[in-house]
Structures are given as structure tokens and as C-alpha cells.
């Protein structure tokens, strides 16, 4: 690499952050950055869908021209998750507090990058081990541990189990520990799962852990369906039992 | 599957029938936008920002999509996993049964 291009590479993150908006608080940064990423991902999906629906693309597929297919798809720029996550980590350092932990967690989940994930975990271990906001980060500790690798992932989960004062945070760490060893040592995994369920009492993680039992005991043909309480796309609360008196098809679905 | 369900809802719009979804898209705006474009008129619980890992599907132990339960008018689970023509037959049967009861 020539010196000039090296300088360009080094300056690139600065240029990106230089252009970025400034934030008044970590909470605001979280709202804006996550909304921006959602928007960019939607636009990316739409732009790719437009290409795959085009006649030129279909023709290239039909004649098996992989190079042309890739060239067309590559004209759509991917959302720049990495620089958004880098920005989130900087803002988190500036503000501190539980909102900053939320930002760090968001960055660790979306970065999908070892270096940034390690940076987040370093910060968490140094400053935030007793934050209740670690829940959001630990919920996705499967993703985080994967990017941390064997040298950091298991140690981080264990530290959370040992040091967090919050039951739900410890519950998530125990849960992912159990998933990680499930194949190797099913008995030890089951013990961890049960411990996780105890710590998760009253939280949906406890439901998730007990799902198999729930299915066997409550979801068989001939049983009255358990009620579901939630909200629709407009945020209006409703219940499955509101539809008693009608035949109901309950359909777990999505567009993806 | 969406076109099939759309036509089921349309065909039974005057019957004591409801299709209730648990939408598992992680982005609420995307779900709204797609629902509009695809003529999805039925009501769904939104499973939250964790998408397929959200609270409702986690509690129900859903591991495949779509997952279908068909309930009779008393809320009893009568069929699971029925798709396409089988779904229609299950629903029609339960509607007929309901009429006989009355």
C-alpha cells in the first residue's frame, strides 16, 4: 500500500464522524442511530428487490451470468453499520450512564465485527458491570459472544454471572452459557437453564426457557388456547380471547 | 401464503371467523409498509423488535414460520400446522359445527 492510500484509510473514520450529527444525549443518539439503521436497511432491501425484479437481472440469471448478477446487486450500497456503531461507541463514552450502556449494546449487536465488539466489552467490563441496562446487551449475548471468540466470550459471560447485581442480567448470561454447552454437556446445560429460569422469574426469558413444557402442557389439540395479550401494528392493545365466539386461525408469520 | 390467507379472509368476511396473526418482523415500519402493499387486512400482534425471537413466539415455542393453530369458537385448539386447502377445510368444518350447535 502506498503511503497516501494508507493516510486515506486512517482518515476515513474521522471523515465519517466529522460529518455525523452531534447528539444532546445518549438516549437521543440511540433513537436516531437505530432509526437511521432501520431506514437504511429498508431502503437497501427495496433497492435490491427492484433490481431482482428487473428484466436485465432476470435475463442474466437465466443465462447463468453470475458476474453480471453480482455486478448488478453490488450497485446497491450496503448500510454502513460499522461506522454507525463506531459513532455509537464514541457517543457512549462521552455521556456515560445507563443510556450509554444501551448504545454500547446496540453497537455490539449490529457491528458484527470482532474489533468493535471487543471494544464494547472492554468498556462494559471497565465501567458498567453493575448497570441494569446490561439486560439489552445480554439478551443478544449469543451474537456478542460469537464475535468475541473463545478467548473473550465465555469469560465475559462468567463475569456477568459472578458480578451483576441484577437477576435478569445474570439470567441471560446463564441462559447463553447453557446454549453454548448444550451439545457437549447436556446435563450441565440443563442445570444452567434451570438456574437461568429461576433468576428470570416474571420475565419473558422464563417463558422462553419453559416453552417446551408450555407446548406440551398447554398447546395440544383439544386444549383451550392460552390467552395472548399484546398490541397490533398501530399499538392498540388486544387479546386473543377478544375473538371468543369466532373460529380463529392463529398465524405466526412475517414478511422478512 | 399471504395471497391464500388474503382470499380466506375475503371469502369469510361475513362469517364468525377471524385470522389473527403474530407478526414477527423486527421492524414495525417495514411490517406496516409491506402490509399496505400486500393487502394484509387482518390484525396481528406485533412480536416486537426481536422479530422471530420475540416474547409471544418464544413463549409458544415457535421454531418454524409460518406456524398455524386453528381454534374453534370456544377457543379450543382443534388443528395445528394446517396450510392451504387443509386450512380452509379445517375452518369450514368448524364453522359448520358451530352452526349445528346453535
XYZ file of C-alpha atoms in Angstrom:
358
model
C 0.000 0.000 0.000
C 1.376 3.438 -0.914
C 1.687 5.983 1.923
C -1.051 8.217 0.509
C -3.640 5.465 0.446
C -2.632 4.477 3.981
C -3.324 8.020 5.128
C -6.662 7.928 3.347
C -7.630 4.742 5.160
C -6.616 6.182 8.516
C -8.538 9.385 7.902
C -11.686 7.669 6.738
C -13.262 7.097 10.181
C -12.504 10.714 11.094
C -14.188 11.943 7.967
C -17.246 9.847 8.730
C -17.560 11.062 12.304
C -16.775 14.612 11.224
C -19.843 14.625 9.008
C -22.117 12.984 11.538
C -24.648 14.928 13.550
C -23.950 15.719 17.175
C -26.227 14.405 19.884
C -27.576 16.025 23.040
C -27.793 12.791 24.987
C -27.025 9.094 24.739
C -30.773 8.372 24.648
C -31.204 10.678 21.675
C -28.227 9.120 19.920
C -29.745 5.680 20.464
C -33.093 6.719 18.992
C -31.576 8.437 15.982
C -28.887 5.917 15.154
C -31.206 2.936 15.461
C -33.895 4.678 13.389
C -31.298 5.539 10.756
C -30.073 1.967 10.541
C -33.626 0.613 10.247
C -34.323 3.097 7.462
C -31.123 2.285 5.597
C -31.815 -1.433 5.865
C -35.324 -0.952 4.485
C -34.012 1.117 1.592
C -31.316 -1.448 0.912
C -33.940 -4.210 0.788
C -36.161 -2.200 -1.545
C -33.321 -1.278 -3.882
C -32.224 -4.908 -4.137
C -35.813 -6.045 -4.697
C -36.122 -3.520 -7.540
C -33.008 -4.959 -9.160
C -34.008 -8.593 -8.787
C -37.378 -7.753 -10.354
C -35.772 -6.105 -13.387
C -35.723 -7.744 -16.816
C -31.946 -7.286 -17.132
C -31.374 -9.122 -13.862
C -33.696 -11.965 -14.762
C -32.033 -12.330 -18.145
C -28.596 -12.508 -16.521
C -29.893 -15.160 -14.111
C -31.365 -17.166 -16.953
C -28.172 -17.239 -18.944
C -26.270 -18.113 -15.756
C -24.097 -14.982 -15.865
C -23.001 -14.865 -12.234
C -20.620 -11.976 -12.784
C -23.399 -9.796 -14.204
C -25.769 -10.804 -11.398
C -23.231 -9.825 -8.756
C -22.323 -6.617 -10.572
C -25.965 -5.546 -10.592
C -26.517 -6.436 -6.941
C -23.319 -4.677 -5.923
C -24.536 -1.368 -7.313
C -26.687 -1.080 -4.169
C -24.556 0.214 -1.319
C -24.958 -1.707 1.915
C -25.938 0.224 5.045
C -22.735 1.339 6.725
C -23.426 -0.393 10.032
C -19.812 -0.280 11.096
C -19.440 3.487 11.120
C -22.806 3.903 12.832
C -21.672 1.503 15.542
C -18.338 3.266 15.864
C -20.237 6.517 16.315
C -22.450 4.903 18.974
C -19.393 3.807 20.946
C -17.908 7.327 20.844
C -21.143 8.918 21.993
C -21.483 6.341 24.774
C -18.028 7.261 26.054
C -18.960 10.943 26.095
C -22.175 10.601 28.113
C -21.843 7.535 30.337
C -24.765 6.182 32.384
C -27.380 3.545 31.576
C -28.349 5.138 28.257
C -24.737 4.805 27.214
C -24.873 1.113 28.073
C -27.904 0.792 25.806
C -25.915 2.422 22.991
C -22.968 0.121 23.596
C -25.259 -2.889 23.466
C -26.786 -1.703 20.221
C -23.326 -1.212 18.741
C -22.165 -4.661 19.819
C -25.189 -6.367 18.287
C -25.016 -4.563 14.953
C -21.266 -4.221 14.417
C -20.820 -7.932 13.640
C -17.156 -7.170 13.911
C -14.640 -8.528 16.370
C -12.642 -5.361 16.984
C -15.685 -3.242 17.829
C -17.288 -5.964 19.911
C -14.097 -6.286 21.960
C -14.073 -2.521 22.411
C -17.650 -2.575 23.731
C -16.931 -5.416 26.122
C -13.771 -3.675 27.372
C -15.851 -0.591 28.198
C -18.575 -2.631 29.838
C -16.112 -4.577 31.953
C -14.300 -1.392 32.987
C -17.308 0.773 33.827
C -20.738 -0.798 33.538
C -20.823 -4.226 35.181
C -23.497 -3.179 37.678
C -25.797 -1.406 35.191
C -29.352 -2.762 34.874
C -29.249 -1.634 31.233
C -26.933 -4.550 30.518
C -30.126 -6.595 30.070
C -30.464 -5.480 26.452
C -26.853 -6.355 25.728
C -27.062 -9.740 27.440
C -30.291 -10.597 25.601
C -28.180 -10.747 22.479
C -25.087 -12.188 24.102
C -25.208 -15.075 21.608
C -24.259 -12.652 18.826
C -21.785 -10.839 21.031
C -20.039 -13.960 22.329
C -19.755 -15.267 18.766
C -17.873 -12.168 17.685
C -15.772 -12.100 20.832
C -14.494 -15.595 20.118
C -13.460 -18.270 22.576
C -10.747 -16.162 24.188
C -13.167 -13.499 25.437
C -16.767 -14.740 25.063
C -17.026 -17.366 27.828
C -15.034 -15.200 30.254
C -17.328 -12.246 29.717
C -20.469 -14.305 30.350
C -18.940 -15.758 33.515
C -18.008 -12.303 34.803
C -21.593 -11.165 34.308
C -22.891 -14.197 36.213
C -20.439 -13.521 39.049
C -20.690 -9.743 39.253
C -24.015 -8.388 38.049
C -26.332 -7.392 40.899
C -29.374 -7.794 38.623
C -31.110 -11.163 38.419
C -32.357 -10.736 34.859
C -28.898 -9.783 33.585
C -27.394 -12.856 35.253
C -30.267 -14.972 33.921
C -29.438 -14.060 30.331
C -25.746 -14.809 30.842
C -26.625 -18.221 32.350
C -29.023 -18.913 29.504
C -26.393 -18.302 26.813
C -23.868 -20.320 28.773
C -26.304 -23.213 28.739
C -26.895 -22.893 24.992
C -23.140 -22.825 24.376
C -22.520 -26.169 26.119
C -25.789 -27.895 25.194
C -24.241 -30.353 22.758
C -21.080 -31.044 24.705
C -22.670 -31.493 28.113
C -26.477 -31.662 28.082
C -26.739 -32.305 31.822
C -24.672 -29.298 32.850
C -26.581 -27.243 30.257
C -29.888 -28.252 31.811
C -28.666 -27.157 35.247
C -27.665 -23.763 33.883
C -31.031 -23.465 32.150
C -32.898 -24.139 35.353
C -30.756 -21.608 37.226
C -31.428 -19.100 34.451
C -35.180 -19.760 34.722
C -35.083 -19.097 38.474
C -33.267 -15.804 38.011
C -35.594 -14.837 35.134
C -38.780 -15.330 37.136
C -41.549 -13.000 35.909
C -39.605 -12.049 32.764
C -40.251 -13.382 29.272
C -36.935 -15.226 29.326
C -38.512 -17.577 31.874
C -41.332 -18.225 29.347
C -38.752 -18.838 26.637
C -36.896 -21.373 28.790
C -40.128 -23.164 29.683
C -41.530 -23.127 26.140
C -41.147 -26.855 25.534
C -43.085 -27.677 28.679
C -45.660 -24.977 27.860
C -46.175 -26.507 24.440
C -46.669 -29.978 25.883
C -48.979 -28.875 28.672
C -50.960 -26.035 27.120
C -50.796 -26.154 23.327
C -52.113 -29.577 22.381
C -55.179 -30.203 20.228
C -58.237 -30.273 22.484
C -56.873 -27.735 24.969
C -58.229 -24.213 25.348
C -55.604 -21.940 23.787
C -53.750 -19.815 26.348
C -54.604 -16.151 26.017
C -52.259 -13.765 24.244
C -52.140 -10.138 25.294
C -50.303 -7.703 23.081
C -50.634 -4.806 20.677
C -51.286 -4.569 16.953
C -49.334 -2.617 14.313
C -50.986 0.617 15.462
C -50.045 -0.025 19.076
C -53.646 -0.816 20.066
C -53.784 -3.410 22.851
C -55.920 -6.503 22.325
C -56.261 -10.098 23.424
C -56.686 -13.386 21.628
C -59.700 -14.065 23.864
C -61.417 -10.966 22.418
C -62.232 -13.289 19.496
C -64.033 -15.950 21.531
C -67.249 -16.801 19.688
C -65.457 -16.871 16.348
C -63.448 -19.539 14.613
C -59.859 -18.293 14.704
C -56.802 -19.055 12.630
C -53.791 -18.000 14.689
C -50.897 -17.491 12.334
C -47.290 -16.793 13.348
C -45.985 -15.060 10.245
C -43.810 -12.280 8.856
C -42.668 -10.672 5.617
C -38.929 -10.656 6.274
C -49.033 -17.879 1.733
C -50.180 -14.283 2.035
C -52.347 -14.449 -1.110
C -54.013 -17.589 0.227
C -54.749 -16.044 3.576
C -55.974 -12.863 1.949
C -58.508 -14.852 -0.057
C -59.595 -16.855 3.010
C -60.253 -13.637 4.921
C -62.073 -12.183 1.929
C -64.220 -15.296 1.401
C -65.250 -15.484 5.077
C -65.676 -11.785 5.746
C -69.350 -12.203 6.697
C -68.756 -15.303 8.834
C -67.904 -15.579 12.527
C -64.263 -16.005 11.614
C -61.034 -14.125 12.298
C -57.487 -14.574 11.120
C -55.228 -13.315 13.888
C -51.529 -13.026 13.234
C -48.443 -12.828 15.346
C -46.262 -10.751 13.097
C -42.599 -11.498 13.655
C -40.938 -8.800 11.548
C -38.367 -6.991 13.682
C -39.061 -3.620 12.048
C -42.550 -2.279 12.714
C -42.368 0.303 9.900
C -41.383 -2.383 7.411
C -44.299 -4.562 8.539
C -46.745 -1.655 8.175
C -45.444 -0.739 4.757
C -45.474 -4.318 3.466
C -48.941 -4.935 4.917
C -50.241 -1.977 2.959
C -48.567 -3.074 -0.280
C -49.715 -6.675 0.041
C -53.308 -6.005 1.091
C -52.890 -7.581 4.528
C -56.065 -6.537 6.293
C -56.033 -8.920 9.225
C -54.966 -7.920 12.671
C -51.737 -9.160 14.182
C -49.984 -8.951 17.486
C -46.576 -7.497 16.807
C -43.906 -9.770 18.274
C -41.523 -6.863 18.963
C -38.074 -5.703 17.908
C -36.532 -9.134 18.440
C -38.548 -10.411 15.486
C -38.812 -14.192 15.455
C -37.143 -14.233 18.896
C -39.837 -12.003 20.389
C -41.866 -12.721 23.532
C -45.017 -14.307 22.076
C -43.311 -16.787 19.752
C -40.739 -17.544 22.456
C -43.438 -18.399 24.980
C -45.305 -20.567 22.460
C -42.086 -22.300 21.486
C -42.477 -21.414 17.809
C -39.449 -22.533 15.820
C -40.822 -22.538 12.268
C -42.685 -19.942 10.242
C -45.493 -19.917 9.477
C -46.898 -21.786 12.477
C -50.652 -22.227 12.439
C -53.188 -23.015 15.158
C -56.885 -23.274 14.345
C -59.231 -22.601 17.269
C -62.950 -23.242 17.438
C -65.438 -20.626 18.636
C -64.840 -21.693 22.244
C -61.132 -21.057 21.969
C -60.172 -24.751 21.878
C -57.165 -25.702 19.731
C -58.584 -28.046 17.084
C -55.900 -28.179 14.404
C -52.234 -27.273 14.150
C -49.939 -26.875 11.174
C -52.680 -26.852 8.527
C -51.846 -24.889 5.385
C -53.546 -24.121 2.081
C -56.602 -26.245 1.277
C -56.311 -28.059 4.615
C -56.580 -24.768 6.464
C -59.715 -23.880 4.501
C -61.275 -27.278 5.171
C -60.497 -27.034 8.902
C -62.077 -23.595 9.151
C -65.134 -24.534 7.071
C -65.654 -27.627 9.216
C -65.525 -25.624 12.433
C -67.906 -23.000 11.059
C -70.377 -25.778 10.104
C -70.000 -27.356 13.534
C -70.677 -24.002 15.172
C -73.879 -23.615 13.144
C -75.076 -27.079 14.187
C -74.540 -26.208 17.856
C -76.860 -23.253 17.640
